[in-house]
Amino acid sequence: MSVCYLNGQWMDLAEARVSPMDRGFLFGDGVYEVIPSYSKHLFRVDEHLKRLDNSLKAIGLENPMNRAEWRKIVAEAVERNEGTDQSVYLQVTRGVGAVRNHAFPAEVTPTVFLMVETLTTPDEATRAQGGSAVSAADFRWLRCDLKAVSLLANCLLKQHAAENACVETILFRDGFLTEGAASSIFVVIDGTVYVPPKSHLMLPGITYDVVIELAQRHGMPLQVREILEDEVRSADEIWMTSSTKEVLPITRLDGRPVGKGLPGPMAAQMYGWYQEFKQEVMRHGG
Ligand code: PDD
């Protein structure tokens, strides 16, 4: 049984009910977070909760709980559910309105929902071969820095990958790399790792930060700068990163091999450092 939290109550996920008048359902008017937990230790929970604060503030929704309350509930969600490595999904919507009206209701109580899923990282076969990706024009809105639940564009873009037996769709806007449909994208060119700077056009990934920190700690050359579409297409390596995919090499893009068409040496090195960091830090509440 999966135990979830809905508006102050813990219950079986199968029993949880939300009104169809909830603005999250009607308008996608809400924000979310996905927080990984390793051996029951939440990873960078404060960074995720800070990103939640930013998303809520940007959509004019007062945070229904303070940081300590959030930490307590997120930790309790992990404890109440089985599993060694888990991912906590939490979402806050603007709540249930009396009528369907795009503008916010004057009086409304946010809906708070948390559930826990097993954290599934890419399997050994995918790791060994690397994943394939397709590309697409980034037709999302101009606030991709917000972790909004209105993810229709991301769903369509991810479905495009699924229909082509790919793990991700890599997005380009005006000739530049932004990110993946549900991940951050790094490339390697001539021994240097490149990643686009954080902006309103991409989600500020927590794994993005970890990968940059690990490169700096181990002296791997890394530059944060705008990346041209052509540079991605001729890169020696492409990596996708997220809390669930960790660091996964992309070895084919639009049916053509990336570099030699196999996971590259720098991806292997970064993956190794990431796993070391997971064992030594993340599993101990770092
Ligand atoms: N998505 N960019 C987008 C558009 C994402 O949806 C995600 C993660 C990331 C990586 O962020 P992080 O490193 O903090 O996981 C980048 C989550 C996992 C999701 O929507 O399920």
Tab-separated table of N, CA and C and ligand atoms in Angstrom, residues 32-34 48 51 89 140 144 147 151 154 179-184 202-208 241-244, ligand 1:
chain	number	residue	atom	x	y	z
A	32	TYR	N	5.037	21.933	-8.248
A	32	TYR	CA	5.408	20.654	-7.650
A	32	TYR	C	6.906	20.550	-7.442
A	33	GLU	N	7.293	19.482	-6.772
A	33	GLU	CA	8.708	19.129	-6.580
A	33	GLU	C	8.838	17.615	-6.597
A	34	VAL	N	10.004	17.128	-6.953
A	34	VAL	CA	10.323	15.699	-6.853
A	34	VAL	C	11.636	15.622	-6.073
A	48	HIS	N	15.347	21.759	-2.644
A	48	HIS	CA	14.063	21.504	-3.309
A	48	HIS	C	12.972	22.408	-2.732
A	51	ARG	N	13.341	25.841	-4.041
A	51	ARG	CA	12.820	25.940	-5.406
A	51	ARG	C	11.289	25.986	-5.385
A	89	TYR	N	7.030	12.936	-4.383
A	89	TYR	CA	6.372	13.886	-5.272
A	89	TYR	C	5.481	14.748	-4.399
A	140	ARG	N	7.576	25.381	-25.288
A	140	ARG	CA	6.974	25.669	-23.986
A	140	ARG	C	6.870	27.188	-23.778
A	144	CYS	N	9.945	28.542	-17.904
A	144	CYS	CA	10.323	27.141	-17.688
A	144	CYS	C	11.144	26.968	-16.413
A	147	LYS	N	8.548	25.182	-11.550
A	147	LYS	CA	8.169	23.770	-11.609
A	147	LYS	C	6.641	23.707	-11.505
A	151	LEU	N	2.018	20.704	-17.313
A	151	LEU	CA	3.146	20.112	-18.037
A	151	LEU	C	2.747	19.549	-19.397
A	154	ASN	N	5.542	19.554	-21.931
A	154	ASN	CA	6.570	18.559	-21.580
A	154	ASN	C	6.072	17.145	-21.862
A	179	GLU	N	17.066	22.509	-22.624
A	179	GLU	CA	17.189	21.354	-21.723
A	179	GLU	C	16.456	20.187	-22.355
A	180	GLY	N	16.184	19.136	-21.568
A	180	GLY	CA	15.381	18.025	-22.052
A	180	GLY	C	13.936	18.221	-21.612
A	181	ALA	N	13.020	17.372	-22.114
A	181	ALA	CA	11.608	17.491	-21.728
A	181	ALA	C	11.437	17.302	-20.219
A	182	ALA	N	12.316	16.505	-19.593
A	182	ALA	CA	12.257	16.324	-18.127
A	182	ALA	C	13.657	16.132	-17.549
A	183	SER	N	14.632	16.837	-18.102
A	183	SER	CA	16.011	16.688	-17.602
A	183	SER	C	16.851	17.887	-18.025
A	184	SER	N	18.019	18.022	-17.407
A	184	SER	CA	18.995	19.015	-17.856
A	184	SER	C	19.937	18.308	-18.822
A	202	MET	N	14.758	27.459	-18.618
A	202	MET	CA	15.035	26.088	-18.154
A	202	MET	C	14.779	25.958	-16.656
A	203	LEU	N	14.533	24.715	-16.248
A	203	LEU	CA	14.346	24.460	-14.821
A	203	LEU	C	15.724	24.415	-14.145
A	204	PRO	N	15.891	25.141	-13.031
A	204	PRO	CA	17.176	25.056	-12.333
A	204	PRO	C	17.294	23.696	-11.624
A	205	GLY	N	17.917	22.741	-12.281
A	205	GLY	CA	17.968	21.364	-11.770
A	205	GLY	C	18.871	21.243	-10.536
A	206	ILE	N	18.430	20.423	-9.606
A	206	ILE	CA	19.256	20.164	-8.418
A	206	ILE	C	20.429	19.263	-8.840
A	207	THR	N	20.182	18.325	-9.747
A	207	THR	CA	21.249	17.444	-10.240
A	207	THR	C	22.253	18.253	-11.080
A	208	TYR	N	21.745	19.237	-11.816
A	208	TYR	CA	22.593	20.180	-12.579
A	208	TYR	C	23.644	20.763	-11.629
A	241	THR	N	20.629	14.742	-17.221
A	241	THR	CA	20.695	14.584	-15.766
A	241	THR	C	19.357	14.975	-15.133
A	242	SER	N	18.982	14.214	-14.112
A	242	SER	CA	17.827	14.577	-13.273
A	242	SER	C	17.902	13.736	-12.009
A	243	SER	N	17.036	14.067	-11.058
A	243	SER	CA	17.031	13.346	-9.779
A	243	SER	C	16.794	11.855	-9.987
A	244	THR	N	16.047	11.493	-11.022
A	244	THR	CA	15.751	10.074	-11.236
A	244	THR	C	16.678	9.431	-12.273
B	1	PDD	N1	11.950	16.592	-13.585
B	1	PDD	N2	14.336	20.046	-16.436
B	1	PDD	C1	13.060	19.622	-16.436
B	1	PDD	C2	12.104	20.188	-17.431
B	1	PDD	C3	12.646	18.658	-15.491
B	1	PDD	O1	11.364	18.248	-15.473
B	1	PDD	C4	13.593	18.125	-14.569
B	1	PDD	C5	13.227	17.105	-13.550
B	1	PDD	C6	14.923	18.595	-14.624
B	1	PDD	C7	15.987	18.096	-13.660
B	1	PDD	O2	15.763	18.606	-12.375
B	1	PDD	P1	16.336	17.835	-11.084
B	1	PDD	O3	17.778	17.610	-11.316
B	1	PDD	O4	16.066	18.792	-9.966
B	1	PDD	O5	15.568	16.528	-10.968
B	1	PDD	C8	15.253	19.564	-15.569
B	1	PDD	C9	11.430	15.767	-12.532
B	1	PDD	C10	12.306	14.641	-12.116
B	1	PDD	C11	9.992	15.377	-12.905
B	1	PDD	O6	9.297	16.238	-13.415
B	1	PDD	O7	9.582	14.243	-12.650
